[in-house]
Short mmCIF file of C-alpha atoms and ligand atoms in Angstrom, two decimals:
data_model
loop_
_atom_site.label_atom_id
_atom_site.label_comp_id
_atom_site.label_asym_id
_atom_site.label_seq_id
_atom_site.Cartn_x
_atom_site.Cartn_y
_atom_site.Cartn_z
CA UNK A 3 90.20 105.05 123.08
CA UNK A 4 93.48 107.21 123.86
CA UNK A 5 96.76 106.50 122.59
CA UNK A 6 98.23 104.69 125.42
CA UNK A 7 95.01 102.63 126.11
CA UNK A 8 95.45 101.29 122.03
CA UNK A 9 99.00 101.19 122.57
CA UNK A 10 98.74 98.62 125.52
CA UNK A 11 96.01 96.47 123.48
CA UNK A 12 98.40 96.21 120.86
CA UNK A 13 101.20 95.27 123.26
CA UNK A 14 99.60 92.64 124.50
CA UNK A 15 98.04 91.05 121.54
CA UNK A 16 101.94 91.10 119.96
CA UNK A 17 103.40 89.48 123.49
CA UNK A 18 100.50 87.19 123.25
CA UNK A 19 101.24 86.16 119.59
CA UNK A 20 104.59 85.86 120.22
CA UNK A 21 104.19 83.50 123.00
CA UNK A 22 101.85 81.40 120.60
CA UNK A 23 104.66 81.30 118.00
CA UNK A 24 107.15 80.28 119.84
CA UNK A 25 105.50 78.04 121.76
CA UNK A 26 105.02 76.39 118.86
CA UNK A 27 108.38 76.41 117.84
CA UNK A 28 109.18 74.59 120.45
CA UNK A 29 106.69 72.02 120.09
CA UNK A 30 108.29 71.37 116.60
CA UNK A 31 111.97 71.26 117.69
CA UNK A 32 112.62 73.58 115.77
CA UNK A 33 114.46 77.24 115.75
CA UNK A 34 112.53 80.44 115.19
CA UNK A 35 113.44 84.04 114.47
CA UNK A 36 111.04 85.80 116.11
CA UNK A 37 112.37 89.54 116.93
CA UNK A 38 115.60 91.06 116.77
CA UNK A 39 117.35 92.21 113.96
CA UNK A 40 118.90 91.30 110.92
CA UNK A 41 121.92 89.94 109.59
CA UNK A 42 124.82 92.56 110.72
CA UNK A 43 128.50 93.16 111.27
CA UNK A 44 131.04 95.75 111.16
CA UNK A 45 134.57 95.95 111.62
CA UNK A 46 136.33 99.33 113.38
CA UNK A 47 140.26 100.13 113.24
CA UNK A 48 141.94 102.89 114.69
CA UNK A 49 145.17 103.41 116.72
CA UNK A 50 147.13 105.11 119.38
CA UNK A 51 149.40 103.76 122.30
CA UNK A 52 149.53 101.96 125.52
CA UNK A 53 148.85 102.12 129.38
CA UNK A 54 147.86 100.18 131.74
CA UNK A 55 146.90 101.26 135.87
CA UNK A 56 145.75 98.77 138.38
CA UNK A 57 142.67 97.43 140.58
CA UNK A 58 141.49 97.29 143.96
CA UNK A 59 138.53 95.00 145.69
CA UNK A 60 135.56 97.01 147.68
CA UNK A 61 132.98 94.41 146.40
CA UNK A 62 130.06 95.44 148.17
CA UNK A 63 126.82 92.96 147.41
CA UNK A 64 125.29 91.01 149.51
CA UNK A 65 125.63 86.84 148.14
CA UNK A 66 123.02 85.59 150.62
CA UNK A 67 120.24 88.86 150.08
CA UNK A 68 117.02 86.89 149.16
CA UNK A 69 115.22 89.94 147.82
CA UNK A 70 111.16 89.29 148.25
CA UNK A 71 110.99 91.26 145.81
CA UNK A 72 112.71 88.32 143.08
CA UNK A 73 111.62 85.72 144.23
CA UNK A 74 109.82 83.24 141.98
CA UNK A 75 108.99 79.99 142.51
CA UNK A 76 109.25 77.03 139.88
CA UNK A 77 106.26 74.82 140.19
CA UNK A 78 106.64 72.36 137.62
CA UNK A 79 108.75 71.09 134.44
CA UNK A 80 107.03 69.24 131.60
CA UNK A 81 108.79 68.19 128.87
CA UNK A 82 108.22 68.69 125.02
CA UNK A 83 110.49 68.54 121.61
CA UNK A 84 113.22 70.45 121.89
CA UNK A 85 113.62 70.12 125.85
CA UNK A 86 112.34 71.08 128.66
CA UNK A 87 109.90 73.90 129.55
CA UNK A 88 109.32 75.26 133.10
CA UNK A 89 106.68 76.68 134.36
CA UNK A 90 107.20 79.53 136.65
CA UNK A 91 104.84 81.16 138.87
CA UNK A 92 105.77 84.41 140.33
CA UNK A 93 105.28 87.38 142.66
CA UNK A 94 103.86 90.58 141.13
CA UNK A 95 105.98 93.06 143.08
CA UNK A 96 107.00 96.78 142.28
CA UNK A 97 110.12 96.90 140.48
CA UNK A 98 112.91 98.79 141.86
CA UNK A 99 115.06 100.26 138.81
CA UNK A 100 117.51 101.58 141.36
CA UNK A 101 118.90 97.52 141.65
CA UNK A 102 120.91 97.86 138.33
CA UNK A 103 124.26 99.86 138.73
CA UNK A 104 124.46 99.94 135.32
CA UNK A 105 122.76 103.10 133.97
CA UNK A 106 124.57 104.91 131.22
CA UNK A 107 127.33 103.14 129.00
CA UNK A 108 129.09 102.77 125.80
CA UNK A 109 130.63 99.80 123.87
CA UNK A 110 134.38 100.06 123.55
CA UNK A 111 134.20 97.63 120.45
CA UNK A 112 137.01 95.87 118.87
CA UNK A 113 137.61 92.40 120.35
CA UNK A 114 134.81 90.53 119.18
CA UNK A 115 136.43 90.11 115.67
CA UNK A 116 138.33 86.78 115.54
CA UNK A 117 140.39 87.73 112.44
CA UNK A 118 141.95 90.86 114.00
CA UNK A 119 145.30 91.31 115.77
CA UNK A 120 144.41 94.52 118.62
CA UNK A 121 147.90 95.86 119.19
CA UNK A 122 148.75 98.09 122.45
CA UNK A 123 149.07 100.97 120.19
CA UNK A 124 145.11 100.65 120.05
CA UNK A 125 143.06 103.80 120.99
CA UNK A 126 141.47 101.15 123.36
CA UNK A 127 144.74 101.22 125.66
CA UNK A 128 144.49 104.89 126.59
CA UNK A 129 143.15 105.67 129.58
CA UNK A 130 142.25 109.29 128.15
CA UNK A 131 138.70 107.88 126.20
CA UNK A 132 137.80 106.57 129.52
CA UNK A 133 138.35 109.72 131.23
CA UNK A 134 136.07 111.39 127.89
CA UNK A 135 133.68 108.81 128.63
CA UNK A 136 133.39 109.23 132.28
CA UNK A 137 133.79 112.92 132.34
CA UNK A 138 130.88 112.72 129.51
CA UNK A 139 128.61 111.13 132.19
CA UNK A 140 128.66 107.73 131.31
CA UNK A 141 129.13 105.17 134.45
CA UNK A 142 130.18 101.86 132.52
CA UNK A 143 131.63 100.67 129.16
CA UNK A 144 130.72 97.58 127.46
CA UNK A 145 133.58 95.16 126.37
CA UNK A 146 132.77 92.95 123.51
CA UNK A 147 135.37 89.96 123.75
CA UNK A 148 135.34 86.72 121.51
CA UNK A 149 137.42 84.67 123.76
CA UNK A 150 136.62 81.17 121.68
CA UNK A 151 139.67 82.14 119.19
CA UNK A 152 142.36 83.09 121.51
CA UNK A 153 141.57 79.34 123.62
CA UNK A 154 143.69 76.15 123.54
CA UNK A 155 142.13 72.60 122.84
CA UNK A 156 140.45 69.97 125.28
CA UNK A 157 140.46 69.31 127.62
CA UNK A 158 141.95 72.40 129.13
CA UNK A 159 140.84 74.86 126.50
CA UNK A 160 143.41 77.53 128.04
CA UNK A 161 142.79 81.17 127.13
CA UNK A 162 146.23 82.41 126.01
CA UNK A 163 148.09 83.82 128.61
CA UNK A 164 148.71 87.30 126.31
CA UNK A 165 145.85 87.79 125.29
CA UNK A 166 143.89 87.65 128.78
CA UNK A 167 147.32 90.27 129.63
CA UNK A 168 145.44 92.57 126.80
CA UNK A 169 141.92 92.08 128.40
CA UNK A 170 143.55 92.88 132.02
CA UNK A 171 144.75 96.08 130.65
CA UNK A 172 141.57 97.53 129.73
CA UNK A 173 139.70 96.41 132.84
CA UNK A 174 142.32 97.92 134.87
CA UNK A 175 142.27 101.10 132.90
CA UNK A 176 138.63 101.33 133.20
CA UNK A 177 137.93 100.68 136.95
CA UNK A 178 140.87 103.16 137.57
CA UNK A 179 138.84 105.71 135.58
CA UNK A 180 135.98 105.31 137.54
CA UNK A 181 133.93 103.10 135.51
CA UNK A 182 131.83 100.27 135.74
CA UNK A 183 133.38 97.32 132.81
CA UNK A 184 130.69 94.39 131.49
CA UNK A 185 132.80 92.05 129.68
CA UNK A 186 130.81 90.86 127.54
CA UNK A 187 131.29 87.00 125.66
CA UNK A 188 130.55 88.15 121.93
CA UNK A 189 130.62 85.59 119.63
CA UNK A 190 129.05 84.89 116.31
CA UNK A 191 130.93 81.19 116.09
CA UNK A 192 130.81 77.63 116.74
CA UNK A 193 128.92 77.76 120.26
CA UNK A 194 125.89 79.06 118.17
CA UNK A 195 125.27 76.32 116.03
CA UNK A 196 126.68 73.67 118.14
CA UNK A 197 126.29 73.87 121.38
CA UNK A 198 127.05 69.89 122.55
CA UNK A 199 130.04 70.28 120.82
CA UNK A 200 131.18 73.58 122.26
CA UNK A 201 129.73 73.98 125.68
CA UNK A 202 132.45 72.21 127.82
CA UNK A 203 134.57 74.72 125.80
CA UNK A 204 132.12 77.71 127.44
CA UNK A 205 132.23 76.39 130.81
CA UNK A 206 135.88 75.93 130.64
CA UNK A 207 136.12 79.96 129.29
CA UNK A 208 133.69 81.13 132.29
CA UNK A 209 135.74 79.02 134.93
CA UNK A 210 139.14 80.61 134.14
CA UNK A 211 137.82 83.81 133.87
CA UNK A 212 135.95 83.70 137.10
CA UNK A 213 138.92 82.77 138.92
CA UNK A 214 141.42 84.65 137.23
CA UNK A 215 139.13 87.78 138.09
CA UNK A 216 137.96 86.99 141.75
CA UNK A 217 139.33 89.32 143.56
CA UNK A 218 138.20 92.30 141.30
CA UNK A 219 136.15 94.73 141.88
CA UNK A 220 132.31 94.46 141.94
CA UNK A 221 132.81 97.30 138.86
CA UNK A 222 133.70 94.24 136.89
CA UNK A 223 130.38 92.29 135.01
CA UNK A 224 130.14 89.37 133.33
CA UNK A 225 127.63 88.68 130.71
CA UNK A 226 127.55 85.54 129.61
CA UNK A 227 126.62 85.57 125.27
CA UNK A 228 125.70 88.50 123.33
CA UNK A 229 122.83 87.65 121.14
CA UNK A 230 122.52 83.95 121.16
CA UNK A 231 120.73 82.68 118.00
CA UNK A 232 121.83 85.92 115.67
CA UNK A 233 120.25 85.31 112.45
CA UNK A 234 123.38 85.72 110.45
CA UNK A 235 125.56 83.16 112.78
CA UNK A 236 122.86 81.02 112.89
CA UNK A 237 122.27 80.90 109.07
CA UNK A 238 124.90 78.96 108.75
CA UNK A 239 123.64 76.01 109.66
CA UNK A 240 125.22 73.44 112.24
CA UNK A 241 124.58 70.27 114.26
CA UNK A 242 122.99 71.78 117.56
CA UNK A 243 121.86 75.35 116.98
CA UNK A 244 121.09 77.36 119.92
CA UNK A 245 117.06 77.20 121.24
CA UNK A 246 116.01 78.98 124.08
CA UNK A 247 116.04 75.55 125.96
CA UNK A 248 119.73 75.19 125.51
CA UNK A 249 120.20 78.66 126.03
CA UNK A 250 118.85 78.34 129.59
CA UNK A 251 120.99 75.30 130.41
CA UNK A 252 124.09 76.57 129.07
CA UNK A 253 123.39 80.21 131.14
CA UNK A 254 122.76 78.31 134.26
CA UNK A 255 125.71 75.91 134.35
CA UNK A 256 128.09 78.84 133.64
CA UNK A 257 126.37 80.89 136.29
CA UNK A 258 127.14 78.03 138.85
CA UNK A 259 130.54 77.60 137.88
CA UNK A 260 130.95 81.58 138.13
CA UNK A 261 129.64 81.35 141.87
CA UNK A 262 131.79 78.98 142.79
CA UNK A 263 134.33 81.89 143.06
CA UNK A 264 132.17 85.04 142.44
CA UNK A 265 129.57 84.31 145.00
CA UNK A 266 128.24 88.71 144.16
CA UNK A 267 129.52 89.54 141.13
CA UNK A 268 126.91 90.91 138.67
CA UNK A 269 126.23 89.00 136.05
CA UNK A 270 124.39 89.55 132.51
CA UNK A 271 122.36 86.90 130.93
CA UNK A 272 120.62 86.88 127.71
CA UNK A 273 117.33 85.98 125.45
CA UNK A 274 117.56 83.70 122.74
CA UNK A 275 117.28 85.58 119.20
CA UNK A 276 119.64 88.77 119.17
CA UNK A 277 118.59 89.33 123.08
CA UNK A 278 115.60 90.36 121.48
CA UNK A 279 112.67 91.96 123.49
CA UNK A 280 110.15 89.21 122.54
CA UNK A 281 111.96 86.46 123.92
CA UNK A 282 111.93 88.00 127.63
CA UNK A 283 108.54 86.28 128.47
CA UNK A 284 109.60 82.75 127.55
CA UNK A 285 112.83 82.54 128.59
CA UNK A 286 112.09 82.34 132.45
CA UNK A 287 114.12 84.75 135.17
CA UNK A 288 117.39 82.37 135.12
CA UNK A 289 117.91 80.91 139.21
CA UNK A 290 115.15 83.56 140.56
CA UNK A 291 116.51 83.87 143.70
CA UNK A 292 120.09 84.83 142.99
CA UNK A 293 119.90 88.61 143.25
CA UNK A 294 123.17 89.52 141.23
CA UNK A 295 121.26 88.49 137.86
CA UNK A 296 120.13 91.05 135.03
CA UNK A 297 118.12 90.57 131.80
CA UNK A 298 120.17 91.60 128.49
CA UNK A 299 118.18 92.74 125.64
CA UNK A 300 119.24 94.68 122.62
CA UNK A 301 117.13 96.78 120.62
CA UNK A 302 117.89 98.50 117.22
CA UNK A 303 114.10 99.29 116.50
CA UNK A 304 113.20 100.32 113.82
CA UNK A 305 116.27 98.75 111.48
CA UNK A 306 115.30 100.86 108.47
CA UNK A 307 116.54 103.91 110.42
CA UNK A 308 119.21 102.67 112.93
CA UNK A 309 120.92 100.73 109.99
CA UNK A 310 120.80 103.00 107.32
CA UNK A 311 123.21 102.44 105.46
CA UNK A 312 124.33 99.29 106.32
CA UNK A 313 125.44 97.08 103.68
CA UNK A 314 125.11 93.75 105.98
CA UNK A 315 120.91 93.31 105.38
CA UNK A 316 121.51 90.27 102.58
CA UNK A 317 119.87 92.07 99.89
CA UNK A 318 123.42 93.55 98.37
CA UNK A 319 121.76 97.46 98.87
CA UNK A 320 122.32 99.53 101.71
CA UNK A 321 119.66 100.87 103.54
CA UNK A 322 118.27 104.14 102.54
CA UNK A 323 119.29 107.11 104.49
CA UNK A 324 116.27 108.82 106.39
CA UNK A 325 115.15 110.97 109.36
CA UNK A 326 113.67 109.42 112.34
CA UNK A 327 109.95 110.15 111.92
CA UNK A 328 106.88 110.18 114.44
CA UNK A 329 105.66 106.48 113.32
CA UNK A 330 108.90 104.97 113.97
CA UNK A 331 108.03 105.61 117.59
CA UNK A 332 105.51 103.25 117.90
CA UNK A 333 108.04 100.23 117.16
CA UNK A 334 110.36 101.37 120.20
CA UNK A 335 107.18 101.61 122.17
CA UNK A 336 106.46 98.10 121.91
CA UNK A 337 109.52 96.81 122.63
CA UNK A 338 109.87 98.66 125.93
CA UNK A 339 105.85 97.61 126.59
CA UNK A 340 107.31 94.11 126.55
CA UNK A 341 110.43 95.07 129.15
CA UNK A 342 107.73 96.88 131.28
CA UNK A 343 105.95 93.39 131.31
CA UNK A 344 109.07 91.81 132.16
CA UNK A 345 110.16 93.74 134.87
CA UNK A 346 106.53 93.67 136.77
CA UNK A 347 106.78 90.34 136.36
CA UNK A 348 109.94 89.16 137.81
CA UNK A 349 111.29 92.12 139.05
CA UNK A 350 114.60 91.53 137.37
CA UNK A 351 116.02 94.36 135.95
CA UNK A 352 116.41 94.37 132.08
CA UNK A 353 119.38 96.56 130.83
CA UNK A 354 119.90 97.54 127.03
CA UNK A 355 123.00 96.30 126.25
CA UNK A 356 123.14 97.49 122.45
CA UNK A 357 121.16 99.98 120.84
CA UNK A 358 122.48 102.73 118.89
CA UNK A 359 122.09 104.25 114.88
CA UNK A 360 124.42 104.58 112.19
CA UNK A 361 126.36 107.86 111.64
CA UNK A 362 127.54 108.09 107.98
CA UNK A 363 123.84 108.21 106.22
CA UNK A 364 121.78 109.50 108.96
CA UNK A 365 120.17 113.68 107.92
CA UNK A 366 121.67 116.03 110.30
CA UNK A 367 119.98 115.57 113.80
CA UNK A 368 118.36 112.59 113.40
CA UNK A 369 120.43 110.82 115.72
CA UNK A 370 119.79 112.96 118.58
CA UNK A 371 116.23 112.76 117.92
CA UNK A 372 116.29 109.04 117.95
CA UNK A 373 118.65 109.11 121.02
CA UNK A 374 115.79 111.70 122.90
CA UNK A 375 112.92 109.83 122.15
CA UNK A 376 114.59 106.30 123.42
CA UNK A 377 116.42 107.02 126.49
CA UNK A 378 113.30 109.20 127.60
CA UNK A 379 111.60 105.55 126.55
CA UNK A 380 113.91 103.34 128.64
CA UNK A 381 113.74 105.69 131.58
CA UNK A 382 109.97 105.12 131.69
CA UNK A 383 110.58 101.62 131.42
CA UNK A 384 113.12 101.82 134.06
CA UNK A 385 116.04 100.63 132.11
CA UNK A 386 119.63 101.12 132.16
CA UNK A 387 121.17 100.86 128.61
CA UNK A 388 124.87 101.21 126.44
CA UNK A 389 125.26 102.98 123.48
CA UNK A 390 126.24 100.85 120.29
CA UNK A 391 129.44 102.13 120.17
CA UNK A 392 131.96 104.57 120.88
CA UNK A 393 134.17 105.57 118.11
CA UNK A 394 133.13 103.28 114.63
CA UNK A 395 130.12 103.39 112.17
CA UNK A 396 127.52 104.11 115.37
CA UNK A 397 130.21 106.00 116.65
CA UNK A 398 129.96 109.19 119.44
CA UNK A 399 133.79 109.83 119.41
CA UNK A 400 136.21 110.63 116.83
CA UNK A 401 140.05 109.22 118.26
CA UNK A 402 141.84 111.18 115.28
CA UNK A 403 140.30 115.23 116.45
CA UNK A 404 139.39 113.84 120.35
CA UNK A 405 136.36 115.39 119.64
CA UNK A 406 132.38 114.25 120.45
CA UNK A 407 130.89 114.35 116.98
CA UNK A 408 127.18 115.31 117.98
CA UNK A 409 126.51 117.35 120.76
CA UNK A 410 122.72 117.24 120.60
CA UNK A 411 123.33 113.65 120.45
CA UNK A 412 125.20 113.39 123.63
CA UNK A 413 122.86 115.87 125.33
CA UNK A 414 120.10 113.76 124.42
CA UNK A 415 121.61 110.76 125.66
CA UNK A 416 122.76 112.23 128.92
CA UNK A 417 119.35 114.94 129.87
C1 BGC B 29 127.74 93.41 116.25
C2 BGC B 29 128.35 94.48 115.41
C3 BGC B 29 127.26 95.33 114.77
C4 BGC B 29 126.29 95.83 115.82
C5 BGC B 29 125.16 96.62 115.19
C6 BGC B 29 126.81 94.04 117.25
O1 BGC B 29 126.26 93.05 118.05
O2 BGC B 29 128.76 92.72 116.90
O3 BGC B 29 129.16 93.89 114.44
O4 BGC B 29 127.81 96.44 114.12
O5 BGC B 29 125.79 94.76 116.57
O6 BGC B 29 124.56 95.93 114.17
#
């Protein structure tokens, strides 16, 4: 047997064990942790000053479009511990990677902390690092905003006024600069572990923003919850901790209440478990026959290399520093067997919304071998993706010099 034909074998015997574990998970009622990664978290400061440029509106999708190509059809619901489980059955039609607009990006982190005040004087204000980033190649930035700590009480649950001025400001900046903006609802918090208690609080988020940004361009994304069920915000422990059940029903009510007034915009939805890979067969193509829909999944396979370093893996010892070595293929392989699965399936298209290594530990050229190895990976598997992150610990970009710091690292990511 060749490579590939083994490699496929072993694909399918780890989606089919997967299934069987979480399946009975669910049966249980209970939570899982599957695939993904480990505990993790980072913080980033730098700073430089303001600006701010306006928008225009040339949405261009088509609301009514009923693709053949995505259309699945629900045939029946049965219900079992934790909630209910659909069963889907579905067209296997060619998938067209050319449907996500989203090809090449970068995380412009900094938001997602709730115990940090992001002044103007930010490096994130200037429009220069979008013109890098664009002029680079890239055609979107990711925007990682925790919105639940800047929001008022019930039953309103305003987002303060200021702080949405702050958010404006960078969308502006970026659609101005010719790039595409996913702003992204990062949070490691309460919505996590208790989602009856938090969830009018997420509709009421998705509802302001959706009107507040209507008349945007179609440039402008929303994804919905970056990695729902993380290990570490999950660890905590709660009342209602996010399952893949609840995950669906949250994802769907807040992409109703988003159409109400963005009948075409794009929007991102997740897996449960760190948007991890394994999670893409069970948690069914969300409203199949909405056309504006794409599949999140992050991938930071294998952790020993693309955290090395990192003190946030709960055993008190950073990760070793090594190169990135011919069997650490075969664990990137796998995940992107899965998204091929995916993707013949329902014909959605998956994008890779975080994946990225660790500068300050990594041998001299590791990272652009990493970097060659998994975009040429994702472009077989016909995915878009964005770069874990621009200018911090996975950083491409250092705002003191205005300097790439790896230039076979950014011709690897953009060949
Ligand atoms: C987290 C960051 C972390 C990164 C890589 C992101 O989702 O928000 O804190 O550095 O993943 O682990």
């Amino acid at each position: 047997m060749n490579r590939t034909v083994i490699l496929k074998i072993c694909s399918l015997l780890l989606v089919m064990t997967i299934c069987l574990t979480v399946t009975a998970c669910k049966n249980k009622g209970g939570s899982n942790t599957v695939s993904g990664s480990s505990s993790r978290g980072a913080s980033s400061t730098d700073s430089q000053s303001t600006d701010s440029s306006g928008s225009e509106s040339t949405d261009s999708q088509n609301p009514d479009s009923e693709s053949p190509d995505t259309v699945v059809s629900r045939t029946s619901s049965e219900s079992s511990g934790g909630g209910t489980i659909t069963v889907t059955e579905t067209k296997n039609v060619p998938y067209d990677a050319s449907k996500n607009p989203l090809q090449r990006g970068v995380n412009f982190s900094n938001f997602e902390y709730d115990d940090i005040e992001i002044g103007y004087d930010n490096w994130i204000f200037q429009s220069k690092y979008y013109d890098a980033v664009r002029e680079k190649g890239f055609d979107h930035i990711r925007l990682p905003v925790n919105f639940f700590c800047h929001m008022g009480g019930a039953p309103d649950y305003k987002i303060d006024e200021e702080f949405l001025r702050k958010i404006d400001t960078i969308i502006n900046i970026a659609i101005s600069s010719n790039l595409k903006i996913v702003l992204d609802f990062h949070h490691f918090g309460e919505l996590q572990t208790n989602v009856s208690g938090n969830k009018q609080k997420y509709y009421k988020m998705w509802q302001q923003l959706a009107e507040h940004y209507q008349s945007y361009p179609s440039g402008l994304v929303f994804e919905l919850f970056n990695e729902p069920g993380n290990a570490d915000a999950i660890s905590k422990g709660g009342p209602d901790i996010v399952t893949p059940e609840k995950l669906i029903e949250i994802q769907e009510e807040a992409i109703k209440i988003i159409r109400k007034t963005n009948p075409t915009r794009l929007i991102v939805h997740a897996t449960c478990w760190n948007d991890g890979a394994a999670q893409l067969m069970t948690t069914e193509p969300l409203l199949p026959n909405d056309d504006n829909l794409i599949m999140s999944v992050h991938s930071y396979e294998p952790m020993a290399f693309t955290h090395q370093g990192a003190d946030w893996n709960n055993t008190g010892n950073p990760r070793p520093s090594t190169d990135f070595t011919e069997d650490m293929k075969y664990e990137i392989q796998l995940i992107f067997e899965m998204v091929k699965n995916y993707h013949e399936k329902y014909g959605r298209p998956v994008w890779i919304g975080e994946f990225g290594t660790l500068k300050s530990k990594a041998p001299e050229g590791a990272r652009a071998k990493y970097a060659d190895f998994i975009v040429e990976t994702m472009k077989d598997a016909g995915c878009g993706w964005c770069w874990w992150e621009f200018q911090s610990g996975f950083g491409l970009y250092n705002t003191s010099r205005d300097e790439w710091v790896d230039d076979a690292l950014m011709a690897a990511l953009m060949k």
